[in-house]
Amino acid sequence: MLVGQETFHVHQNVLVSSSKFFQNAMKPVWRTEPLKPVDLSDVDPETFKVYSQWLYTKQMTGKLSHLSLAKSYVLGERIMDETFQRTVVLAMINRFNRAFHPGLSSIRTIYASTPPGLAARRLMVDFCAFRSVPSSRRIKMLDANNDGEFMVDLIAALAKYRTTPTVPPPWKDESLASYFNDAEQDDNAENRVSSNDTMTITDQ
């Protein structure tokens, strides 16, 4: 099997054990040249090494980074191996529970190579909705051009999981002036409107 520029040797019965892609690729009708390796030259060899090791052991090494796990999940999507993807997701969750957080590169890897609604996308979104703070690099570095889909999903998740705030809404306290365009020029702007005032708005 040609992966990137490297050749991998995997027993056929192992290779087809859970991947629909390899099950199809190894059918005689498609194997017109039996000695020709399956072409995965666009796949990262290090990522495929993770997969080939899992094929024989059914275990994921605990030393993989979040980015390596994200790439592994994408490979599982490419070769249609749902069992492998399930194992990767469990490894991701295990790292989440040990406070190892996925970075923006992992999120982008998942979103760039998977269709909308896929489970791994939901995992990235749910993690960020529960664990990220405004100062998180993964939040501060978001870019609408590159991360638009993720941002839409994250906003929806934040609205879904939002709890009742324990502090008053900011427009009802002394920071009211911050909503006026001339707040910096007029320090007394906040005194013009009190949160206790009753304002009547009529159509002209």
mmCIF file with all atom_site columns, C-alpha atoms in Angstrom:
data_model
loop_
_atom_site.group_PDB
_atom_site.id
_atom_site.type_symbol
_atom_site.label_atom_id
_atom_site.label_alt_id
_atom_site.label_comp_id
_atom_site.label_asym_id
_atom_site.label_entity_id
_atom_site.label_seq_id
_atom_site.pdbx_PDB_ins_code
_atom_site.Cartn_x
_atom_site.Cartn_y
_atom_site.Cartn_z
_atom_site.occupancy
_atom_site.B_iso_or_equiv
_atom_site.pdbx_formal_charge
_atom_site.auth_seq_id
_atom_site.auth_comp_id
_atom_site.auth_asym_id
_atom_site.auth_atom_id
_atom_site.pdbx_PDB_model_num
ATOM 1   C CA . MET A 1 1   ? 0.000   0.000  0.000   1.00 0.00 ? 1   MET A CA 1
ATOM 2   C CA . LEU A 1 2   ? 1.405   3.401  -1.034  1.00 0.00 ? 2   LEU A CA 1
ATOM 3   C CA . VAL A 1 3   ? 0.798   6.040  1.630   1.00 0.00 ? 3   VAL A CA 1
ATOM 4   C CA . GLY A 1 4   ? 2.397   9.375  0.874   1.00 0.00 ? 4   GLY A CA 1
ATOM 5   C CA . GLN A 1 5   ? 5.795   8.272  -0.371  1.00 0.00 ? 5   GLN A CA 1
ATOM 6   C CA . GLU A 1 6   ? 5.979   5.260  1.954   1.00 0.00 ? 6   GLU A CA 1
ATOM 7   C CA . THR A 1 7   ? 4.964   1.646  1.437   1.00 0.00 ? 7   THR A CA 1
ATOM 8   C CA . PHE A 1 8   ? 2.950   -0.125 4.129   1.00 0.00 ? 8   PHE A CA 1
ATOM 9   C CA . HIS A 1 9   ? 2.387   -3.877 4.302   1.00 0.00 ? 9   HIS A CA 1
ATOM 10  C CA . VAL A 1 10  ? -0.857  -4.903 6.034   1.00 0.00 ? 10  VAL A CA 1
ATOM 11  C CA . HIS A 1 11  ? -2.400  -8.365 5.924   1.00 0.00 ? 11  HIS A CA 1
ATOM 12  C CA . GLN A 1 12  ? -5.461  -8.317 3.713   1.00 0.00 ? 12  GLN A CA 1
ATOM 13  C CA . ASN A 1 13  ? -7.762  -9.953 6.269   1.00 0.00 ? 13  ASN A CA 1
ATOM 14  C CA . VAL A 1 14  ? -6.766  -7.277 8.783   1.00 0.00 ? 14  VAL A CA 1
ATOM 15  C CA . LEU A 1 15  ? -7.042  -4.443 6.276   1.00 0.00 ? 15  LEU A CA 1
ATOM 16  C CA . VAL A 1 16  ? -10.632 -5.277 5.345   1.00 0.00 ? 16  VAL A CA 1
ATOM 17  C CA . SER A 1 17  ? -11.790 -6.037 8.877   1.00 0.00 ? 17  SER A CA 1
ATOM 18  C CA . SER A 1 18  ? -13.678 -2.762 9.416   1.00 0.00 ? 18  SER A CA 1
ATOM 19  C CA . SER A 1 19  ? -12.999 -0.372 6.530   1.00 0.00 ? 19  SER A CA 1
ATOM 20  C CA . LYS A 1 20  ? -15.639 -0.265 3.802   1.00 0.00 ? 20  LYS A CA 1
ATOM 21  C CA . PHE A 1 21  ? -13.153 1.520  1.554   1.00 0.00 ? 21  PHE A CA 1
ATOM 22  C CA . PHE A 1 22  ? -10.622 -1.321 1.750   1.00 0.00 ? 22  PHE A CA 1
ATOM 23  C CA . GLN A 1 23  ? -13.331 -3.957 1.539   1.00 0.00 ? 23  GLN A CA 1
ATOM 24  C CA . ASN A 1 24  ? -14.310 -2.495 -1.816  1.00 0.00 ? 24  ASN A CA 1
ATOM 25  C CA . ALA A 1 25  ? -10.753 -1.771 -2.952  1.00 0.00 ? 25  ALA A CA 1
ATOM 26  C CA . MET A 1 26  ? -9.701  -5.382 -2.411  1.00 0.00 ? 26  MET A CA 1
ATOM 27  C CA . LYS A 1 27  ? -12.543 -6.926 -4.384  1.00 0.00 ? 27  LYS A CA 1
ATOM 28  C CA . PRO A 1 28  ? -11.281 -8.835 -7.468  1.00 0.00 ? 28  PRO A CA 1
ATOM 29  C CA . VAL A 1 29  ? -13.436 -6.712 -9.741  1.00 0.00 ? 29  VAL A CA 1
ATOM 30  C CA . TRP A 1 30  ? -11.364 -3.666 -8.777  1.00 0.00 ? 30  TRP A CA 1
ATOM 31  C CA . ARG A 1 31  ? -8.014  -5.458 -8.392  1.00 0.00 ? 31  ARG A CA 1
ATOM 32  C CA . THR A 1 32  ? -7.124  -5.727 -12.070 1.00 0.00 ? 32  THR A CA 1
ATOM 33  C CA . GLU A 1 33  ? -3.449  -5.571 -11.065 1.00 0.00 ? 33  GLU A CA 1
ATOM 34  C CA . PRO A 1 34  ? -3.164  -7.674 -7.877  1.00 0.00 ? 34  PRO A CA 1
ATOM 35  C CA . LEU A 1 35  ? 0.440   -6.678 -7.217  1.00 0.00 ? 35  LEU A CA 1
ATOM 36  C CA . LYS A 1 36  ? -0.197  -2.962 -7.579  1.00 0.00 ? 36  LYS A CA 1
ATOM 37  C CA . PRO A 1 37  ? -0.415  -1.266 -4.136  1.00 0.00 ? 37  PRO A CA 1
ATOM 38  C CA . VAL A 1 38  ? -3.558  0.566  -3.097  1.00 0.00 ? 38  VAL A CA 1
ATOM 39  C CA . ASP A 1 39  ? -2.905  4.242  -3.758  1.00 0.00 ? 39  ASP A CA 1
ATOM 40  C CA . LEU A 1 40  ? -3.243  6.511  -0.722  1.00 0.00 ? 40  LEU A CA 1
ATOM 41  C CA . SER A 1 41  ? -0.475  8.840  -1.785  1.00 0.00 ? 41  SER A CA 1
ATOM 42  C CA . ASP A 1 42  ? -2.389  11.860 -0.509  1.00 0.00 ? 42  ASP A CA 1
ATOM 43  C CA . VAL A 1 43  ? -2.554  10.488 3.055   1.00 0.00 ? 43  VAL A CA 1
ATOM 44  C CA . ASP A 1 44  ? -0.074  11.432 5.762   1.00 0.00 ? 44  ASP A CA 1
ATOM 45  C CA . PRO A 1 45  ? 2.108   8.342  6.548   1.00 0.00 ? 45  PRO A CA 1
ATOM 46  C CA . GLU A 1 46  ? 2.261   9.188  10.266  1.00 0.00 ? 46  GLU A CA 1
ATOM 47  C CA . THR A 1 47  ? -1.518  9.236  10.448  1.00 0.00 ? 47  THR A CA 1
ATOM 48  C CA . PHE A 1 48  ? -1.796  5.953  8.580   1.00 0.00 ? 48  PHE A CA 1
ATOM 49  C CA . LYS A 1 49  ? 0.767   4.457  10.961  1.00 0.00 ? 49  LYS A CA 1
ATOM 50  C CA . VAL A 1 50  ? -1.644  5.197  13.813  1.00 0.00 ? 50  VAL A CA 1
ATOM 51  C CA . TYR A 1 51  ? -4.376  3.398  11.898  1.00 0.00 ? 51  TYR A CA 1
ATOM 52  C CA . SER A 1 52  ? -2.266  0.367  10.988  1.00 0.00 ? 52  SER A CA 1
ATOM 53  C CA . GLN A 1 53  ? -1.190  -0.051 14.610  1.00 0.00 ? 53  GLN A CA 1
ATOM 54  C CA . TRP A 1 54  ? -4.819  0.150  15.700  1.00 0.00 ? 54  TRP A CA 1
ATOM 55  C CA . LEU A 1 55  ? -5.778  -2.493 13.138  1.00 0.00 ? 55  LEU A CA 1
ATOM 56  C CA . TYR A 1 56  ? -3.561  -5.029 14.863  1.00 0.00 ? 56  TYR A CA 1
ATOM 57  C CA . THR A 1 57  ? -3.996  -3.968 18.501  1.00 0.00 ? 57  THR A CA 1
ATOM 58  C CA . LYS A 1 58  ? -7.438  -2.298 18.582  1.00 0.00 ? 58  LYS A CA 1
ATOM 59  C CA . GLN A 1 59  ? -5.921  0.271  20.917  1.00 0.00 ? 59  GLN A CA 1
ATOM 60  C CA . MET A 1 60  ? -4.901  3.903  20.544  1.00 0.00 ? 60  MET A CA 1
ATOM 61  C CA . THR A 1 61  ? -1.606  5.054  21.939  1.00 0.00 ? 61  THR A CA 1
ATOM 62  C CA . GLY A 1 62  ? -2.053  7.511  24.790  1.00 0.00 ? 62  GLY A CA 1
ATOM 63  C CA . LYS A 1 63  ? 0.690   9.808  23.497  1.00 0.00 ? 63  LYS A CA 1
ATOM 64  C CA . LEU A 1 64  ? -1.168  11.191 20.501  1.00 0.00 ? 64  LEU A CA 1
ATOM 65  C CA . SER A 1 65  ? -1.771  14.925 20.343  1.00 0.00 ? 65  SER A CA 1
ATOM 66  C CA . HIS A 1 66  ? -5.209  16.373 19.682  1.00 0.00 ? 66  HIS A CA 1
ATOM 67  C CA . LEU A 1 67  ? -4.085  17.271 16.164  1.00 0.00 ? 67  LEU A CA 1
ATOM 68  C CA . SER A 1 68  ? -2.967  13.674 15.542  1.00 0.00 ? 68  SER A CA 1
ATOM 69  C CA . LEU A 1 69  ? -6.331  12.448 16.801  1.00 0.00 ? 69  LEU A CA 1
ATOM 70  C CA . ALA A 1 70  ? -8.146  14.917 14.552  1.00 0.00 ? 70  ALA A CA 1
ATOM 71  C CA . LYS A 1 71  ? -6.143  13.721 11.537  1.00 0.00 ? 71  LYS A CA 1
ATOM 72  C CA . SER A 1 72  ? -6.863  10.118 12.512  1.00 0.00 ? 72  SER A CA 1
ATOM 73  C CA . TYR A 1 73  ? -10.580 10.807 12.639  1.00 0.00 ? 73  TYR A CA 1
ATOM 74  C CA . VAL A 1 74  ? -10.440 12.404 9.187   1.00 0.00 ? 74  VAL A CA 1
ATOM 75  C CA . LEU A 1 75  ? -8.604  9.344  7.873   1.00 0.00 ? 75  LEU A CA 1
ATOM 76  C CA . GLY A 1 76  ? -11.345 7.154  9.336   1.00 0.00 ? 76  GLY A CA 1
ATOM 77  C CA . GLU A 1 77  ? -13.888 9.227  7.433   1.00 0.00 ? 77  GLU A CA 1
ATOM 78  C CA . ARG A 1 78  ? -11.869 8.867  4.232   1.00 0.00 ? 78  ARG A CA 1
ATOM 79  C CA . ILE A 1 79  ? -11.591 5.089  4.442   1.00 0.00 ? 79  ILE A CA 1
ATOM 80  C CA . MET A 1 80  ? -15.103 4.655  5.890   1.00 0.00 ? 80  MET A CA 1
ATOM 81  C CA . ASP A 1 81  ? -14.066 2.935  9.101   1.00 0.00 ? 81  ASP A CA 1
ATOM 82  C CA . GLU A 1 82  ? -16.680 3.845  11.706  1.00 0.00 ? 82  GLU A CA 1
ATOM 83  C CA . THR A 1 83  ? -15.197 1.506  14.312  1.00 0.00 ? 83  THR A CA 1
ATOM 84  C CA . PHE A 1 84  ? -11.873 3.323  14.113  1.00 0.00 ? 84  PHE A CA 1
ATOM 85  C CA . GLN A 1 85  ? -13.626 6.691  14.276  1.00 0.00 ? 85  GLN A CA 1
ATOM 86  C CA . ARG A 1 86  ? -15.456 5.598  17.409  1.00 0.00 ? 86  ARG A CA 1
ATOM 87  C CA . THR A 1 87  ? -12.146 4.654  19.007  1.00 0.00 ? 87  THR A CA 1
ATOM 88  C CA . VAL A 1 88  ? -10.668 8.042  18.080  1.00 0.00 ? 88  VAL A CA 1
ATOM 89  C CA . VAL A 1 89  ? -13.629 9.900  19.583  1.00 0.00 ? 89  VAL A CA 1
ATOM 90  C CA . LEU A 1 90  ? -13.239 7.991  22.847  1.00 0.00 ? 90  LEU A CA 1
ATOM 91  C CA . ALA A 1 91  ? -9.534  8.872  22.881  1.00 0.00 ? 91  ALA A CA 1
ATOM 92  C CA . MET A 1 92  ? -10.414 12.538 22.346  1.00 0.00 ? 92  MET A CA 1
ATOM 93  C CA . ILE A 1 93  ? -12.919 12.491 25.206  1.00 0.00 ? 93  ILE A CA 1
ATOM 94  C CA . ASN A 1 94  ? -10.379 10.793 27.451  1.00 0.00 ? 94  ASN A CA 1
ATOM 95  C CA . ARG A 1 95  ? -7.956  13.629 26.788  1.00 0.00 ? 95  ARG A CA 1
ATOM 96  C CA . PHE A 1 96  ? -10.696 16.213 27.400  1.00 0.00 ? 96  PHE A CA 1
ATOM 97  C CA . ASN A 1 97  ? -11.384 14.649 30.778  1.00 0.00 ? 97  ASN A CA 1
ATOM 98  C CA . ARG A 1 98  ? -7.697  14.950 31.629  1.00 0.00 ? 98  ARG A CA 1
ATOM 99  C CA . ALA A 1 99  ? -7.796  18.657 30.711  1.00 0.00 ? 99  ALA A CA 1
ATOM 100 C CA . PHE A 1 100 ? -5.855  18.341 27.464  1.00 0.00 ? 100 PHE A CA 1
ATOM 101 C CA . HIS A 1 101 ? -7.663  20.794 25.237  1.00 0.00 ? 101 HIS A CA 1
ATOM 102 C CA . PRO A 1 102 ? -7.872  20.667 21.412  1.00 0.00 ? 102 PRO A CA 1
ATOM 103 C CA . GLY A 1 103 ? -6.484  23.728 19.680  1.00 0.00 ? 103 GLY A CA 1
ATOM 104 C CA . LEU A 1 104 ? -7.866  25.635 16.735  1.00 0.00 ? 104 LEU A CA 1
ATOM 105 C CA . SER A 1 105 ? -5.736  23.568 14.330  1.00 0.00 ? 105 SER A CA 1
ATOM 106 C CA . SER A 1 106 ? -7.559  20.422 15.455  1.00 0.00 ? 106 SER A CA 1
ATOM 107 C CA . ILE A 1 107 ? -10.939 22.078 15.036  1.00 0.00 ? 107 ILE A CA 1
ATOM 108 C CA . ARG A 1 108 ? -10.015 23.314 11.569  1.00 0.00 ? 108 ARG A CA 1
ATOM 109 C CA . THR A 1 109 ? -8.758  19.857 10.577  1.00 0.00 ? 109 THR A CA 1
ATOM 110 C CA . ILE A 1 110 ? -12.080 18.298 11.539  1.00 0.00 ? 110 ILE A CA 1
ATOM 111 C CA . TYR A 1 111 ? -14.191 20.979 9.856   1.00 0.00 ? 111 TYR A CA 1
ATOM 112 C CA . ALA A 1 112 ? -12.130 21.102 6.647   1.00 0.00 ? 112 ALA A CA 1
ATOM 113 C CA . SER A 1 113 ? -12.493 17.395 5.900   1.00 0.00 ? 113 SER A CA 1
ATOM 114 C CA . THR A 1 114 ? -15.862 16.295 7.252   1.00 0.00 ? 114 THR A CA 1
ATOM 115 C CA . PRO A 1 115 ? -19.452 17.030 6.187   1.00 0.00 ? 115 PRO A CA 1
ATOM 116 C CA . PRO A 1 116 ? -21.871 19.167 8.238   1.00 0.00 ? 116 PRO A CA 1
ATOM 117 C CA . GLY A 1 117 ? -23.529 17.383 11.129  1.00 0.00 ? 117 GLY A CA 1
ATOM 118 C CA . LEU A 1 118 ? -20.770 14.823 11.661  1.00 0.00 ? 118 LEU A CA 1
ATOM 119 C CA . ALA A 1 119 ? -20.320 13.643 15.249  1.00 0.00 ? 119 ALA A CA 1
ATOM 120 C CA . ALA A 1 120 ? -16.730 14.868 15.593  1.00 0.00 ? 120 ALA A CA 1
ATOM 121 C CA . ARG A 1 121 ? -17.839 18.387 14.687  1.00 0.00 ? 121 ARG A CA 1
ATOM 122 C CA . ARG A 1 122 ? -20.401 18.269 17.488  1.00 0.00 ? 122 ARG A CA 1
ATOM 123 C CA . LEU A 1 123 ? -17.715 17.111 19.894  1.00 0.00 ? 123 LEU A CA 1
ATOM 124 C CA . MET A 1 124 ? -15.451 20.056 19.036  1.00 0.00 ? 124 MET A CA 1
ATOM 125 C CA . VAL A 1 125 ? -18.355 22.485 19.393  1.00 0.00 ? 125 VAL A CA 1
ATOM 126 C CA . ASP A 1 126 ? -19.616 21.042 22.686  1.00 0.00 ? 126 ASP A CA 1
ATOM 127 C CA . PHE A 1 127 ? -16.141 21.074 24.153  1.00 0.00 ? 127 PHE A CA 1
ATOM 128 C CA . CYS A 1 128 ? -15.639 24.741 23.278  1.00 0.00 ? 128 CYS A CA 1
ATOM 129 C CA . ALA A 1 129 ? -19.121 25.694 24.457  1.00 0.00 ? 129 ALA A CA 1
ATOM 130 C CA . PHE A 1 130 ? -18.416 24.225 27.893  1.00 0.00 ? 130 PHE A CA 1
ATOM 131 C CA . ARG A 1 131 ? -14.701 24.796 28.376  1.00 0.00 ? 131 ARG A CA 1
ATOM 132 C CA . SER A 1 132 ? -13.585 27.877 26.451  1.00 0.00 ? 132 SER A CA 1
ATOM 133 C CA . VAL A 1 133 ? -13.277 31.319 28.027  1.00 0.00 ? 133 VAL A CA 1
ATOM 134 C CA . PRO A 1 134 ? -13.016 34.668 26.189  1.00 0.00 ? 134 PRO A CA 1
ATOM 135 C CA . SER A 1 135 ? -9.237  34.652 26.571  1.00 0.00 ? 135 SER A CA 1
ATOM 136 C CA . SER A 1 136 ? -8.863  31.186 25.007  1.00 0.00 ? 136 SER A CA 1
ATOM 137 C CA . ARG A 1 137 ? -6.543  31.258 22.032  1.00 0.00 ? 137 ARG A CA 1
ATOM 138 C CA . ARG A 1 138 ? -8.946  29.040 20.080  1.00 0.00 ? 138 ARG A CA 1
ATOM 139 C CA . ILE A 1 139 ? -11.594 31.749 20.515  1.00 0.00 ? 139 ILE A CA 1
ATOM 140 C CA . LYS A 1 140 ? -9.432  34.829 20.010  1.00 0.00 ? 140 LYS A CA 1
ATOM 141 C CA . MET A 1 141 ? -7.920  33.432 16.796  1.00 0.00 ? 141 MET A CA 1
ATOM 142 C CA . LEU A 1 142 ? -11.215 32.534 15.115  1.00 0.00 ? 142 LEU A CA 1
ATOM 143 C CA . ASP A 1 143 ? -11.503 33.939 11.628  1.00 0.00 ? 143 ASP A CA 1
ATOM 144 C CA . ALA A 1 144 ? -14.854 34.240 9.872   1.00 0.00 ? 144 ALA A CA 1
ATOM 145 C CA . ASN A 1 145 ? -13.342 33.356 6.488   1.00 0.00 ? 145 ASN A CA 1
ATOM 146 C CA . ASN A 1 146 ? -11.764 30.120 7.728   1.00 0.00 ? 146 ASN A CA 1
ATOM 147 C CA . ASP A 1 147 ? -13.994 29.222 10.647  1.00 0.00 ? 147 ASP A CA 1
ATOM 148 C CA . GLY A 1 148 ? -17.442 30.386 9.582   1.00 0.00 ? 148 GLY A CA 1
ATOM 149 C CA . GLU A 1 149 ? -19.123 26.980 9.875   1.00 0.00 ? 149 GLU A CA 1
ATOM 150 C CA . PHE A 1 150 ? -17.602 26.332 13.281  1.00 0.00 ? 150 PHE A CA 1
ATOM 151 C CA . MET A 1 151 ? -18.588 29.794 14.537  1.00 0.00 ? 151 MET A CA 1
ATOM 152 C CA . VAL A 1 152 ? -22.207 29.275 13.483  1.00 0.00 ? 152 VAL A CA 1
ATOM 153 C CA . ASP A 1 153 ? -22.309 25.881 15.210  1.00 0.00 ? 153 ASP A CA 1
ATOM 154 C CA . LEU A 1 154 ? -20.640 27.292 18.338  1.00 0.00 ? 154 LEU A CA 1
ATOM 155 C CA . ILE A 1 155 ? -23.132 30.159 18.641  1.00 0.00 ? 155 ILE A CA 1
ATOM 156 C CA . ALA A 1 156 ? -26.004 27.676 18.371  1.00 0.00 ? 156 ALA A CA 1
ATOM 157 C CA . ALA A 1 157 ? -24.443 25.476 21.061  1.00 0.00 ? 157 ALA A CA 1
ATOM 158 C CA . LEU A 1 158 ? -23.852 28.432 23.383  1.00 0.00 ? 158 LEU A CA 1
ATOM 159 C CA . ALA A 1 159 ? -27.501 29.408 23.041  1.00 0.00 ? 159 ALA A CA 1
ATOM 160 C CA . LYS A 1 160 ? -28.589 25.809 23.651  1.00 0.00 ? 160 LYS A CA 1
ATOM 161 C CA . TYR A 1 161 ? -26.497 25.291 26.765  1.00 0.00 ? 161 TYR A CA 1
ATOM 162 C CA . ARG A 1 162 ? -26.778 28.822 28.149  1.00 0.00 ? 162 ARG A CA 1
ATOM 163 C CA . THR A 1 163 ? -27.920 28.926 31.775  1.00 0.00 ? 163 THR A CA 1
ATOM 164 C CA . THR A 1 164 ? -29.646 31.786 33.561  1.00 0.00 ? 164 THR A CA 1
ATOM 165 C CA . PRO A 1 165 ? -26.970 34.414 34.307  1.00 0.00 ? 165 PRO A CA 1
ATOM 166 C CA . THR A 1 166 ? -26.182 35.017 37.980  1.00 0.00 ? 166 THR A CA 1
ATOM 167 C CA . VAL A 1 167 ? -25.352 38.684 37.407  1.00 0.00 ? 167 VAL A CA 1
ATOM 168 C CA . PRO A 1 168 ? -27.644 41.471 36.172  1.00 0.00 ? 168 PRO A CA 1
ATOM 169 C CA . PRO A 1 169 ? -27.704 42.145 32.433  1.00 0.00 ? 169 PRO A CA 1
ATOM 170 C CA . PRO A 1 170 ? -24.964 44.689 31.638  1.00 0.00 ? 170 PRO A CA 1
ATOM 171 C CA . TRP A 1 171 ? -27.471 47.151 30.215  1.00 0.00 ? 171 TRP A CA 1
ATOM 172 C CA . LYS A 1 172 ? -29.106 47.459 33.657  1.00 0.00 ? 172 LYS A CA 1
ATOM 173 C CA . ASP A 1 173 ? -26.109 48.478 35.726  1.00 0.00 ? 173 ASP A CA 1
ATOM 174 C CA . GLU A 1 174 ? -23.656 51.350 35.893  1.00 0.00 ? 174 GLU A CA 1
ATOM 175 C CA . SER A 1 175 ? -22.026 50.366 32.595  1.00 0.00 ? 175 SER A CA 1
ATOM 176 C CA . LEU A 1 176 ? -25.055 51.634 30.683  1.00 0.00 ? 176 LEU A CA 1
ATOM 177 C CA . ALA A 1 177 ? -22.990 54.457 29.174  1.00 0.00 ? 177 ALA A CA 1
ATOM 178 C CA . SER A 1 178 ? -20.863 51.941 27.289  1.00 0.00 ? 178 SER A CA 1
ATOM 179 C CA . TYR A 1 179 ? -23.742 51.511 24.838  1.00 0.00 ? 179 TYR A CA 1
ATOM 180 C CA . PHE A 1 180 ? -23.591 55.153 23.743  1.00 0.00 ? 180 PHE A CA 1
ATOM 181 C CA . ASN A 1 181 ? -21.319 56.062 20.850  1.00 0.00 ? 181 ASN A CA 1
ATOM 182 C CA . ASP A 1 182 ? -20.156 59.191 22.642  1.00 0.00 ? 182 ASP A CA 1
ATOM 183 C CA . ALA A 1 183 ? -19.457 57.413 25.930  1.00 0.00 ? 183 ALA A CA 1
ATOM 184 C CA . GLU A 1 184 ? -15.797 58.406 25.970  1.00 0.00 ? 184 GLU A CA 1
ATOM 185 C CA . GLN A 1 185 ? -16.600 62.065 25.278  1.00 0.00 ? 185 GLN A CA 1
ATOM 186 C CA . ASP A 1 186 ? -19.389 62.357 27.808  1.00 0.00 ? 186 ASP A CA 1
ATOM 187 C CA . ASP A 1 187 ? -18.592 60.672 31.109  1.00 0.00 ? 187 ASP A CA 1
ATOM 188 C CA . ASN A 1 188 ? -21.976 61.707 32.464  1.00 0.00 ? 188 ASN A CA 1
ATOM 189 C CA . ALA A 1 189 ? -23.954 59.911 29.773  1.00 0.00 ? 189 ALA A CA 1
ATOM 190 C CA . GLU A 1 190 ? -24.759 57.071 32.102  1.00 0.00 ? 190 GLU A CA 1
ATOM 191 C CA . ASN A 1 191 ? -26.453 59.501 34.473  1.00 0.00 ? 191 ASN A CA 1
ATOM 192 C CA . ARG A 1 192 ? -28.965 60.598 31.874  1.00 0.00 ? 192 ARG A CA 1
ATOM 193 C CA . VAL A 1 193 ? -30.748 57.261 31.832  1.00 0.00 ? 193 VAL A CA 1
ATOM 194 C CA . SER A 1 194 ? -31.495 55.250 34.930  1.00 0.00 ? 194 SER A CA 1
ATOM 195 C CA . SER A 1 195 ? -32.310 51.578 34.898  1.00 0.00 ? 195 SER A CA 1
ATOM 196 C CA . ASN A 1 196 ? -35.412 52.563 36.908  1.00 0.00 ? 196 ASN A CA 1
ATOM 197 C CA . ASP A 1 197 ? -36.664 55.094 34.346  1.00 0.00 ? 197 ASP A CA 1
ATOM 198 C CA . THR A 1 198 ? -39.770 54.373 32.354  1.00 0.00 ? 198 THR A CA 1
ATOM 199 C CA . MET A 1 199 ? -39.346 55.217 28.682  1.00 0.00 ? 199 MET A CA 1
ATOM 200 C CA . THR A 1 200 ? -42.257 55.462 26.242  1.00 0.00 ? 200 THR A CA 1
ATOM 201 C CA . ILE A 1 201 ? -41.533 54.925 22.554  1.00 0.00 ? 201 ILE A CA 1
ATOM 202 C CA . THR A 1 202 ? -44.124 56.008 20.046  1.00 0.00 ? 202 THR A CA 1
ATOM 203 C CA . ASP A 1 203 ? -44.219 55.716 16.281  1.00 0.00 ? 203 ASP A CA 1
ATOM 204 C CA . GLN A 1 204 ? -44.034 59.039 14.476  1.00 0.00 ? 204 GLN A CA 1
#
